[in-house]
Amino acid sequence: MSDRTFFGHPWGLATLFGTEMWERFSWYGLRAILATFMAASPAHAGLGLSQETSQAVVGVYGALIYLVALPGGWIADRILGARRSVFWGGFVIMLGHISMAIPVTTGLFVWLGLLLIIVGTGLLKPNISVMVGRLYPEGDDGRRDAGFSLFYLGINLGAFFAPLVVGWLAEGDRWHLGFSAAAVGMALGLLQYVLGGRSLRGVGERPGMRLSPRERRRFGRLAALGVVLVLVVLGAWAATGTLTIDRFTVALTLVILIVPVAYFGYIMFGSHDLTGDERIRMKAYIWLFVAASIFWMIYDLAPSKLLFFAQDHTDLSLFGFTINQATTQSFNPLFIMIFVPVFAALWVKLGTRVSTPQKFGFALVMVGLSFVVMAVAAGLAGAGRVSVWWLVLVYLIQVFGELSLSPVGLSVTTKLAPEAFKGQMLGIWFIAVSVGDAVGGQTGRLGRVLSEPMYYLVLAAMAIVAGLALFLFTRTLRTMMAEHHEPAMR
């Protein structure tokens, strides 16, 4: 039994592969119908929010999902251990989807469900990846990288099938049936995780640096104080009569924007004994962080702005079959699965001839060009519905950018991290996604002063200008990053 393998990898990878696949099924299934559910009128069993507000909610929801990965990783390291964190995270996610599946007219269970999903994902998402890495012995880097590639395939399989299943179930205003499918998906992931527990061979059972009893009591008091303060602030705000969903998303966006500013300030100006080279590399990384945030600002409009475009302005007919708007959310993971091996081989072939800033620049230009295409489609939509192939083209172009930035960003983050922050910097990379999602959600407000085509062109111009700036300053950034040569001796 101990020799059983999963495509030549430890059998524990099969357990984590399946758990993550079903968790992503639940996440992408919800994401494929959330914005349209919120914008649907109460007569159609929706919440009756404006599309602008729905876009903002989806934006901050996605942003918080990535932001809570930082405390989620800390809780696993200091309190629960990765293994229990993944289980309880999945359980809380399932409860969140069940809450959303309750067929009542009040939005209370929807907001409770989203909160539970955010908390649960913070526990599960960062720690299941840590467990994948720990399945392999030290020095087995080749098999570890291949194992993560298989794990990545599981993510995209879940992301591909979820919109097809959940979108179909939610047709005819059966939103809560779609949410139920997401709950069932997470339940299946939990079942596989528990049944396959023995194959994990004790991986992640204990925290890396368990808190002492005194530290745990102190943490408990601080956590309780934080919750009380938040509730008091929200209660006071509500008492003024000015608290609305729209304003709440703005406040959350501002908080999310403060986090990276504070963190980079802490790294750069705190007394951490950073060397001169480390400080220079961090300055370069801040520019890459900003570039990545701009990329995600556009890329993660797929489940809101582009979903509404599919619903309102697209002839949803593909190869003679009628599809629903949620199905368009499957285009992206399908293209990722097709082109991941292509880009992996391309980067190996190009080697050091293409630098990280150039890859980031290419990604920004691609995502910008995708919105130039959207501007053309939006212009044509003024005369009637346009072909769904416009969205197919948009997602294809965006995937070229995503595969040039996402895996490269993870790699460069670990490379440029100062020694004192090696374990924390991957969390910083996810904050770039969080910032992009939050700001992207707020861009819907531009629709008050811009036409639909101009909205897409303004965002496209931001991305393309940022991408060209990276190309222009590639040599400077490479020098700051000490990319492909040794840092100066001190």
PDB file of C-alpha atoms in Angstrom, residues 90-356:
ATOM      1  CA  GLY A  90     -13.311  23.252   3.945  1.00  0.00           C
ATOM      2  CA  PHE A  91     -16.001  22.659   6.563  1.00  0.00           C
ATOM      3  CA  VAL A  92     -16.602  26.395   7.038  1.00  0.00           C
ATOM      4  CA  ILE A  93     -16.679  26.896   3.246  1.00  0.00           C
ATOM      5  CA  MET A  94     -19.343  24.185   2.987  1.00  0.00           C
ATOM      6  CA  LEU A  95     -21.394  25.900   5.694  1.00  0.00           C
ATOM      7  CA  GLY A  96     -21.108  29.145   3.734  1.00  0.00           C
ATOM      8  CA  HIS A  97     -22.495  27.588   0.567  1.00  0.00           C
ATOM      9  CA  ILE A  98     -25.285  25.915   2.572  1.00  0.00           C
ATOM     10  CA  SER A  99     -26.179  29.310   4.055  1.00  0.00           C
ATOM     11  CA  MET A 100     -26.433  30.798   0.565  1.00  0.00           C
ATOM     12  CA  ALA A 101     -28.542  27.862  -0.612  1.00  0.00           C
ATOM     13  CA  ILE A 102     -31.304  28.559   1.928  1.00  0.00           C
ATOM     14  CA  PRO A 103     -34.230  29.720  -0.253  1.00  0.00           C
ATOM     15  CA  VAL A 104     -35.379  32.788   1.670  1.00  0.00           C
ATOM     16  CA  THR A 105     -35.994  36.304   0.399  1.00  0.00           C
ATOM     17  CA  THR A 106     -33.730  38.079   2.920  1.00  0.00           C
ATOM     18  CA  GLY A 107     -30.110  38.721   2.007  1.00  0.00           C
ATOM     19  CA  LEU A 108     -28.922  37.883   5.535  1.00  0.00           C
ATOM     20  CA  PHE A 109     -28.010  34.295   4.692  1.00  0.00           C
ATOM     21  CA  VAL A 110     -26.218  35.451   1.518  1.00  0.00           C
ATOM     22  CA  TRP A 111     -23.940  37.847   3.433  1.00  0.00           C
ATOM     23  CA  LEU A 112     -23.373  35.267   6.169  1.00  0.00           C
ATOM     24  CA  GLY A 113     -22.520  32.693   3.515  1.00  0.00           C
ATOM     25  CA  LEU A 114     -19.987  34.956   1.812  1.00  0.00           C
ATOM     26  CA  LEU A 115     -18.362  35.745   5.174  1.00  0.00           C
ATOM     27  CA  LEU A 116     -18.050  32.032   6.009  1.00  0.00           C
ATOM     28  CA  ILE A 117     -16.574  31.257   2.579  1.00  0.00           C
ATOM     29  CA  ILE A 118     -13.983  34.026   3.004  1.00  0.00           C
ATOM     30  CA  VAL A 119     -12.951  32.735   6.451  1.00  0.00           C
ATOM     31  CA  GLY A 120     -12.851  29.109   5.316  1.00  0.00           C
ATOM     32  CA  THR A 121     -10.859  29.834   2.169  1.00  0.00           C
ATOM     33  CA  GLY A 122      -8.303  31.742   4.235  1.00  0.00           C
ATOM     34  CA  LEU A 123      -7.694  28.556   6.213  1.00  0.00           C
ATOM     35  CA  LEU A 124      -7.777  26.105   3.306  1.00  0.00           C
ATOM     36  CA  LYS A 125      -6.235  27.814   0.292  1.00  0.00           C
ATOM     37  CA  PRO A 126      -2.686  28.661   1.473  1.00  0.00           C
ATOM     38  CA  ASN A 127      -2.254  25.546   3.605  1.00  0.00           C
ATOM     39  CA  ILE A 128      -3.243  22.882   1.107  1.00  0.00           C
ATOM     40  CA  SER A 129      -0.464  24.164  -1.184  1.00  0.00           C
ATOM     41  CA  VAL A 130       1.993  23.939   1.720  1.00  0.00           C
ATOM     42  CA  MET A 131       0.987  20.299   2.227  1.00  0.00           C
ATOM     43  CA  VAL A 132       1.622  19.488  -1.436  1.00  0.00           C
ATOM     44  CA  GLY A 133       5.186  20.759  -1.079  1.00  0.00           C
ATOM     45  CA  ARG A 134       5.753  18.738   2.082  1.00  0.00           C
ATOM     46  CA  LEU A 135       4.857  15.438   0.407  1.00  0.00           C
ATOM     47  CA  TYR A 136       8.322  15.422  -1.175  1.00  0.00           C
ATOM     48  CA  PRO A 137      11.694  14.999   0.536  1.00  0.00           C
ATOM     49  CA  GLU A 138      14.289  17.786   0.538  1.00  0.00           C
ATOM     50  CA  GLY A 139      16.200  17.963  -2.740  1.00  0.00           C
ATOM     51  CA  ASP A 140      13.424  16.352  -4.810  1.00  0.00           C
ATOM     52  CA  ASP A 141      12.724  19.653  -6.576  1.00  0.00           C
ATOM     53  CA  GLY A 142      12.006  18.143  -9.985  1.00  0.00           C
ATOM     54  CA  ARG A 143       9.226  15.874  -8.755  1.00  0.00           C
ATOM     55  CA  ARG A 144       7.893  18.626  -6.478  1.00  0.00           C
ATOM     56  CA  ASP A 145       7.557  21.010  -9.443  1.00  0.00           C
ATOM     57  CA  ALA A 146       5.844  18.295 -11.482  1.00  0.00           C
ATOM     58  CA  GLY A 147       3.542  17.573  -8.536  1.00  0.00           C
ATOM     59  CA  PHE A 148       2.486  21.215  -8.370  1.00  0.00           C
ATOM     60  CA  SER A 149       1.761  21.091 -12.103  1.00  0.00           C
ATOM     61  CA  LEU A 150      -0.662  18.202 -11.515  1.00  0.00           C
ATOM     62  CA  PHE A 151      -2.148  20.106  -8.574  1.00  0.00           C
ATOM     63  CA  TYR A 152      -2.614  23.139 -10.856  1.00  0.00           C
ATOM     64  CA  LEU A 153      -4.449  20.876 -13.313  1.00  0.00           C
ATOM     65  CA  GLY A 154      -6.893  19.928 -10.544  1.00  0.00           C
ATOM     66  CA  ILE A 155      -7.592  23.601  -9.873  1.00  0.00           C
ATOM     67  CA  ASN A 156      -8.438  24.250 -13.498  1.00  0.00           C
ATOM     68  CA  LEU A 157     -10.534  21.098 -13.905  1.00  0.00           C
ATOM     69  CA  GLY A 158     -12.719  22.308 -11.042  1.00  0.00           C
ATOM     70  CA  ALA A 159     -12.778  25.816 -12.509  1.00  0.00           C
ATOM     71  CA  PHE A 160     -13.797  24.480 -15.939  1.00  0.00           C
ATOM     72  CA  PHE A 161     -16.675  22.219 -14.920  1.00  0.00           C
ATOM     73  CA  ALA A 162     -18.120  24.411 -12.139  1.00  0.00           C
ATOM     74  CA  PRO A 163     -19.693  27.141 -14.321  1.00  0.00           C
ATOM     75  CA  LEU A 164     -21.174  24.494 -16.630  1.00  0.00           C
ATOM     76  CA  VAL A 165     -22.866  22.593 -13.804  1.00  0.00           C
ATOM     77  CA  VAL A 166     -23.752  25.449 -11.470  1.00  0.00           C
ATOM     78  CA  GLY A 167     -24.847  27.737 -14.309  1.00  0.00           C
ATOM     79  CA  TRP A 168     -27.162  25.035 -15.696  1.00  0.00           C
ATOM     80  CA  LEU A 169     -28.699  24.344 -12.286  1.00  0.00           C
ATOM     81  CA  ALA A 170     -29.230  28.066 -11.613  1.00  0.00           C
ATOM     82  CA  GLU A 171     -31.159  28.662 -14.856  1.00  0.00           C
ATOM     83  CA  GLY A 172     -34.745  29.797 -14.498  1.00  0.00           C
ATOM     84  CA  ASP A 173     -33.988  31.775 -11.320  1.00  0.00           C
ATOM     85  CA  ARG A 174     -32.998  28.607  -9.443  1.00  0.00           C
ATOM     86  CA  TRP A 175     -30.053  30.443  -7.863  1.00  0.00           C
ATOM     87  CA  HIS A 176     -30.153  28.537  -4.613  1.00  0.00           C
ATOM     88  CA  LEU A 177     -29.980  25.236  -6.463  1.00  0.00           C
ATOM     89  CA  GLY A 178     -26.739  26.482  -8.005  1.00  0.00           C
ATOM     90  CA  PHE A 179     -25.433  27.438  -4.565  1.00  0.00           C
ATOM     91  CA  SER A 180     -26.399  23.955  -3.338  1.00  0.00           C
ATOM     92  CA  ALA A 181     -24.218  22.388  -6.038  1.00  0.00           C
ATOM     93  CA  ALA A 182     -21.272  24.423  -4.739  1.00  0.00           C
ATOM     94  CA  ALA A 183     -22.002  23.104  -1.221  1.00  0.00           C
ATOM     95  CA  VAL A 184     -22.121  19.521  -2.488  1.00  0.00           C
ATOM     96  CA  GLY A 185     -18.822  20.061  -4.313  1.00  0.00           C
ATOM     97  CA  MET A 186     -17.093  21.185  -1.121  1.00  0.00           C
ATOM     98  CA  ALA A 187     -18.658  18.283   0.802  1.00  0.00           C
ATOM     99  CA  LEU A 188     -17.209  15.833  -1.735  1.00  0.00           C
ATOM    100  CA  GLY A 189     -13.811  17.489  -1.353  1.00  0.00           C
ATOM    101  CA  LEU A 190     -13.995  17.119   2.433  1.00  0.00           C
ATOM    102  CA  LEU A 191     -15.036  13.485   2.134  1.00  0.00           C
ATOM    103  CA  GLN A 192     -12.079  12.712  -0.098  1.00  0.00           C
ATOM    104  CA  TYR A 193      -9.760  14.570   2.276  1.00  0.00           C
ATOM    105  CA  VAL A 194     -10.909  12.575   5.296  1.00  0.00           C
ATOM    106  CA  LEU A 195     -10.932   9.196   3.544  1.00  0.00           C
ATOM    107  CA  GLY A 196      -7.494   9.820   2.052  1.00  0.00           C
ATOM    108  CA  GLY A 197      -6.004  11.109   5.277  1.00  0.00           C
ATOM    109  CA  ARG A 198      -3.751   8.086   5.824  1.00  0.00           C
ATOM    110  CA  SER A 199      -2.001   8.712   2.505  1.00  0.00           C
ATOM    111  CA  LEU A 200      -0.763  12.101   3.776  1.00  0.00           C
ATOM    112  CA  ARG A 201       1.632  10.284   6.141  1.00  0.00           C
ATOM    113  CA  GLY A 202       1.388  12.850   8.918  1.00  0.00           C
ATOM    114  CA  VAL A 203       2.104  15.840   6.686  1.00  0.00           C
ATOM    115  CA  GLY A 204       0.968  19.092   8.308  1.00  0.00           C
ATOM    116  CA  GLU A 205      -0.292  17.468  11.516  1.00  0.00           C
ATOM    117  CA  ARG A 206       1.585  19.821  13.830  1.00  0.00           C
ATOM    118  CA  PRO A 207       2.069  23.583  13.739  1.00  0.00           C
ATOM    119  CA  GLY A 208       5.547  24.695  12.767  1.00  0.00           C
ATOM    120  CA  MET A 209       5.898  27.003  15.796  1.00  0.00           C
ATOM    121  CA  ARG A 210       3.032  26.293  18.176  1.00  0.00           C
ATOM    122  CA  LEU A 211       1.958  29.189  20.396  1.00  0.00           C
ATOM    123  CA  SER A 212       2.601  28.763  24.091  1.00  0.00           C
ATOM    124  CA  PRO A 213      -0.484  28.710  26.363  1.00  0.00           C
ATOM    125  CA  ARG A 214       0.272  32.313  27.333  1.00  0.00           C
ATOM    126  CA  GLU A 215       0.581  33.382  23.695  1.00  0.00           C
ATOM    127  CA  ARG A 216      -2.676  31.607  22.825  1.00  0.00           C
ATOM    128  CA  ARG A 217      -4.547  33.445  25.553  1.00  0.00           C
ATOM    129  CA  ARG A 218      -3.085  36.735  24.340  1.00  0.00           C
ATOM    130  CA  PHE A 219      -4.051  35.913  20.751  1.00  0.00           C
ATOM    131  CA  GLY A 220      -7.574  35.003  21.857  1.00  0.00           C
ATOM    132  CA  ARG A 221      -8.002  38.306  23.666  1.00  0.00           C
ATOM    133  CA  LEU A 222      -6.677  40.309  20.710  1.00  0.00           C
ATOM    134  CA  ALA A 223      -8.889  38.425  18.243  1.00  0.00           C
ATOM    135  CA  ALA A 224     -11.964  38.969  20.411  1.00  0.00           C
ATOM    136  CA  LEU A 225     -11.092  42.659  20.801  1.00  0.00           C
ATOM    137  CA  GLY A 226     -10.694  43.007  17.041  1.00  0.00           C
ATOM    138  CA  VAL A 227     -14.104  41.433  16.376  1.00  0.00           C
ATOM    139  CA  VAL A 228     -15.763  43.654  18.982  1.00  0.00           C
ATOM    140  CA  LEU A 229     -14.140  46.795  17.528  1.00  0.00           C
ATOM    141  CA  VAL A 230     -15.320  45.928  14.017  1.00  0.00           C
ATOM    142  CA  LEU A 231     -18.853  45.281  15.262  1.00  0.00           C
ATOM    143  CA  VAL A 232     -18.870  48.545  17.237  1.00  0.00           C
ATOM    144  CA  VAL A 233     -17.654  50.549  14.226  1.00  0.00           C
ATOM    145  CA  LEU A 234     -20.231  48.927  11.937  1.00  0.00           C
ATOM    146  CA  GLY A 235     -22.954  49.421  14.538  1.00  0.00           C
ATOM    147  CA  ALA A 236     -22.081  53.096  14.946  1.00  0.00           C
ATOM    148  CA  TRP A 237     -21.986  53.555  11.182  1.00  0.00           C
ATOM    149  CA  ALA A 238     -25.361  51.842  10.799  1.00  0.00           C
ATOM    150  CA  ALA A 239     -26.809  54.067  13.547  1.00  0.00           C
ATOM    151  CA  THR A 240     -25.998  57.158  11.459  1.00  0.00           C
ATOM    152  CA  GLY A 241     -28.210  55.832   8.676  1.00  0.00           C
ATOM    153  CA  THR A 242     -25.422  56.203   6.098  1.00  0.00           C
ATOM    154  CA  LEU A 243     -24.251  52.571   5.962  1.00  0.00           C
ATOM    155  CA  THR A 244     -25.005  51.041   2.576  1.00  0.00           C
ATOM    156  CA  ILE A 245     -23.582  48.055   0.731  1.00  0.00           C
ATOM    157  CA  ASP A 246     -22.051  50.404  -1.819  1.00  0.00           C
ATOM    158  CA  ARG A 247     -20.254  52.540   0.775  1.00  0.00           C
ATOM    159  CA  PHE A 248     -19.168  49.448   2.677  1.00  0.00           C
ATOM    160  CA  THR A 249     -17.369  48.131  -0.425  1.00  0.00           C
ATOM    161  CA  VAL A 250     -15.588  51.483  -0.771  1.00  0.00           C
ATOM    162  CA  ALA A 251     -14.439  51.338   2.863  1.00  0.00           C
ATOM    163  CA  LEU A 252     -13.159  47.764   2.429  1.00  0.00           C
ATOM    164  CA  THR A 253     -11.312  48.774  -0.739  1.00  0.00           C
ATOM    165  CA  LEU A 254      -9.526  51.572   1.142  1.00  0.00           C
ATOM    166  CA  VAL A 255      -8.525  49.150   3.921  1.00  0.00           C
ATOM    167  CA  ILE A 256      -7.190  46.680   1.348  1.00  0.00           C
ATOM    168  CA  LEU A 257      -5.152  49.445  -0.326  1.00  0.00           C
ATOM    169  CA  ILE A 258      -3.618  50.417   3.016  1.00  0.00           C
ATOM    170  CA  VAL A 259      -2.373  46.870   3.718  1.00  0.00           C
ATOM    171  CA  PRO A 260       0.422  46.679   1.084  1.00  0.00           C
ATOM    172  CA  VAL A 261       1.478  50.295   1.710  1.00  0.00           C
ATOM    173  CA  ALA A 262       1.854  49.552   5.418  1.00  0.00           C
ATOM    174  CA  TYR A 263       3.579  46.231   4.808  1.00  0.00           C
ATOM    175  CA  PHE A 264       6.113  47.550   2.311  1.00  0.00           C
ATOM    176  CA  GLY A 265       6.767  50.479   4.662  1.00  0.00           C
ATOM    177  CA  TYR A 266       7.344  47.995   7.483  1.00  0.00           C
ATOM    178  CA  ILE A 267       9.810  46.016   5.361  1.00  0.00           C
ATOM    179  CA  MET A 268      11.697  49.000   3.969  1.00  0.00           C
ATOM    180  CA  PHE A 269      11.869  51.224   7.050  1.00  0.00           C
ATOM    181  CA  GLY A 270      11.774  48.732   9.921  1.00  0.00           C
ATOM    182  CA  SER A 271      14.958  47.532  11.635  1.00  0.00           C
ATOM    183  CA  HIS A 272      15.295  44.149   9.923  1.00  0.00           C
ATOM    184  CA  ASP A 273      18.993  44.358   9.041  1.00  0.00           C
ATOM    185  CA  LEU A 274      18.268  44.382   5.314  1.00  0.00           C
ATOM    186  CA  THR A 275      21.386  44.562   3.182  1.00  0.00           C
ATOM    187  CA  GLY A 276      21.789  47.204   0.514  1.00  0.00           C
ATOM    188  CA  ASP A 277      21.117  44.638  -2.209  1.00  0.00           C
ATOM    189  CA  GLU A 278      17.948  43.477  -0.471  1.00  0.00           C
ATOM    190  CA  ARG A 279      16.613  47.032  -0.274  1.00  0.00           C
ATOM    191  CA  ILE A 280      17.295  47.637  -3.970  1.00  0.00           C
ATOM    192  CA  ARG A 281      15.610  44.350  -4.929  1.00  0.00           C
ATOM    193  CA  MET A 282      12.562  45.260  -2.833  1.00  0.00           C
ATOM    194  CA  LYS A 283      12.280  48.614  -4.624  1.00  0.00           C
ATOM    195  CA  ALA A 284      12.205  46.730  -7.927  1.00  0.00           C
ATOM    196  CA  TYR A 285       9.634  44.318  -6.524  1.00  0.00           C
ATOM    197  CA  ILE A 286       7.298  47.180  -5.557  1.00  0.00           C
ATOM    198  CA  TRP A 287       7.111  48.202  -9.230  1.00  0.00           C
ATOM    199  CA  LEU A 288       6.317  44.625 -10.217  1.00  0.00           C
ATOM    200  CA  PHE A 289       3.682  44.502  -7.461  1.00  0.00           C
ATOM    201  CA  VAL A 290       1.977  47.613  -8.869  1.00  0.00           C
ATOM    202  CA  ALA A 291       2.095  46.133 -12.382  1.00  0.00           C
ATOM    203  CA  ALA A 292       0.545  42.885 -11.145  1.00  0.00           C
ATOM    204  CA  SER A 293      -2.228  44.792  -9.354  1.00  0.00           C
ATOM    205  CA  ILE A 294      -3.124  46.598 -12.594  1.00  0.00           C
ATOM    206  CA  PHE A 295      -3.178  43.250 -14.415  1.00  0.00           C
ATOM    207  CA  TRP A 296      -5.533  41.626 -11.888  1.00  0.00           C
ATOM    208  CA  MET A 297      -7.719  44.749 -11.830  1.00  0.00           C
ATOM    209  CA  ILE A 298      -8.708  43.939 -15.416  1.00  0.00           C
ATOM    210  CA  TYR A 299      -8.306  40.169 -15.505  1.00  0.00           C
ATOM    211  CA  ASP A 300     -10.613  39.539 -12.537  1.00  0.00           C
ATOM    212  CA  LEU A 301     -13.496  41.520 -14.027  1.00  0.00           C
ATOM    213  CA  ALA A 302     -14.487  38.239 -15.684  1.00  0.00           C
ATOM    214  CA  PRO A 303     -17.094  37.258 -13.041  1.00  0.00           C
ATOM    215  CA  SER A 304     -18.694  40.698 -12.956  1.00  0.00           C
ATOM    216  CA  LYS A 305     -18.329  43.161 -15.831  1.00  0.00           C
ATOM    217  CA  LEU A 306     -17.723  40.551 -18.536  1.00  0.00           C
ATOM    218  CA  LEU A 307     -20.420  38.286 -17.099  1.00  0.00           C
ATOM    219  CA  PHE A 308     -22.943  41.118 -17.340  1.00  0.00           C
ATOM    220  CA  PHE A 309     -21.811  41.750 -20.921  1.00  0.00           C
ATOM    221  CA  ALA A 310     -22.433  38.087 -21.733  1.00  0.00           C
ATOM    222  CA  GLN A 311     -25.892  38.305 -20.178  1.00  0.00           C
ATOM    223  CA  ASP A 312     -27.029  41.603 -21.700  1.00  0.00           C
ATOM    224  CA  HIS A 313     -25.199  41.999 -25.011  1.00  0.00           C
ATOM    225  CA  THR A 314     -24.138  38.576 -26.286  1.00  0.00           C
ATOM    226  CA  ASP A 315     -25.801  36.028 -28.543  1.00  0.00           C
ATOM    227  CA  LEU A 316     -25.080  32.968 -26.397  1.00  0.00           C
ATOM    228  CA  SER A 317     -24.847  30.429 -29.198  1.00  0.00           C
ATOM    229  CA  LEU A 318     -21.709  28.303 -29.563  1.00  0.00           C
ATOM    230  CA  PHE A 319     -21.289  25.659 -32.289  1.00  0.00           C
ATOM    231  CA  GLY A 320     -25.063  25.674 -32.738  1.00  0.00           C
ATOM    232  CA  PHE A 321     -25.766  25.103 -29.033  1.00  0.00           C
ATOM    233  CA  THR A 322     -27.376  27.655 -26.740  1.00  0.00           C
ATOM    234  CA  ILE A 323     -25.335  28.292 -23.610  1.00  0.00           C
ATOM    235  CA  ASN A 324     -25.961  30.527 -20.603  1.00  0.00           C
ATOM    236  CA  GLN A 325     -23.858  33.445 -19.439  1.00  0.00           C
ATOM    237  CA  ALA A 326     -22.237  31.394 -16.653  1.00  0.00           C
ATOM    238  CA  THR A 327     -20.769  29.023 -19.244  1.00  0.00           C
ATOM    239  CA  THR A 328     -18.566  31.831 -20.549  1.00  0.00           C
ATOM    240  CA  GLN A 329     -16.654  31.587 -17.261  1.00  0.00           C
ATOM    241  CA  SER A 330     -15.370  28.172 -18.394  1.00  0.00           C
ATOM    242  CA  PHE A 331     -13.474  29.652 -21.366  1.00  0.00           C
ATOM    243  CA  ASN A 332     -10.616  30.891 -19.206  1.00  0.00           C
ATOM    244  CA  PRO A 333      -9.707  27.624 -17.391  1.00  0.00           C
ATOM    245  CA  LEU A 334     -10.077  25.695 -20.648  1.00  0.00           C
ATOM    246  CA  PHE A 335      -7.485  27.913 -22.342  1.00  0.00           C
ATOM    247  CA  ILE A 336      -5.218  27.705 -19.295  1.00  0.00           C
ATOM    248  CA  MET A 337      -5.210  23.900 -19.451  1.00  0.00           C
ATOM    249  CA  ILE A 338      -4.450  24.008 -23.171  1.00  0.00           C
ATOM    250  CA  PHE A 339      -1.644  26.567 -23.034  1.00  0.00           C
ATOM    251  CA  VAL A 340       0.130  25.846 -19.724  1.00  0.00           C
ATOM    252  CA  PRO A 341       2.476  23.253 -21.300  1.00  0.00           C
ATOM    253  CA  VAL A 342       3.043  25.553 -24.283  1.00  0.00           C
ATOM    254  CA  PHE A 343       4.165  28.477 -22.139  1.00  0.00           C
ATOM    255  CA  ALA A 344       6.175  26.255 -19.813  1.00  0.00           C
ATOM    256  CA  ALA A 345       8.137  24.978 -22.808  1.00  0.00           C
ATOM    257  CA  LEU A 346       8.424  28.504 -24.236  1.00  0.00           C
ATOM    258  CA  TRP A 347      10.024  29.929 -21.075  1.00  0.00           C
ATOM    259  CA  VAL A 348      12.504  27.040 -20.973  1.00  0.00           C
ATOM    260  CA  LYS A 349      13.416  27.633 -24.614  1.00  0.00           C
ATOM    261  CA  LEU A 350      13.806  31.398 -24.216  1.00  0.00           C
ATOM    262  CA  GLY A 351      15.807  31.001 -21.007  1.00  0.00           C
ATOM    263  CA  THR A 352      17.403  34.226 -19.775  1.00  0.00           C
ATOM    264  CA  ARG A 353      16.797  36.065 -23.047  1.00  0.00           C
ATOM    265  CA  VAL A 354      13.437  37.288 -21.725  1.00  0.00           C
ATOM    266  CA  SER A 355      13.511  38.978 -18.329  1.00  0.00           C
ATOM    267  CA  THR A 356      10.850  39.119 -15.633  1.00  0.00           C
TER     268      THR A 356
END
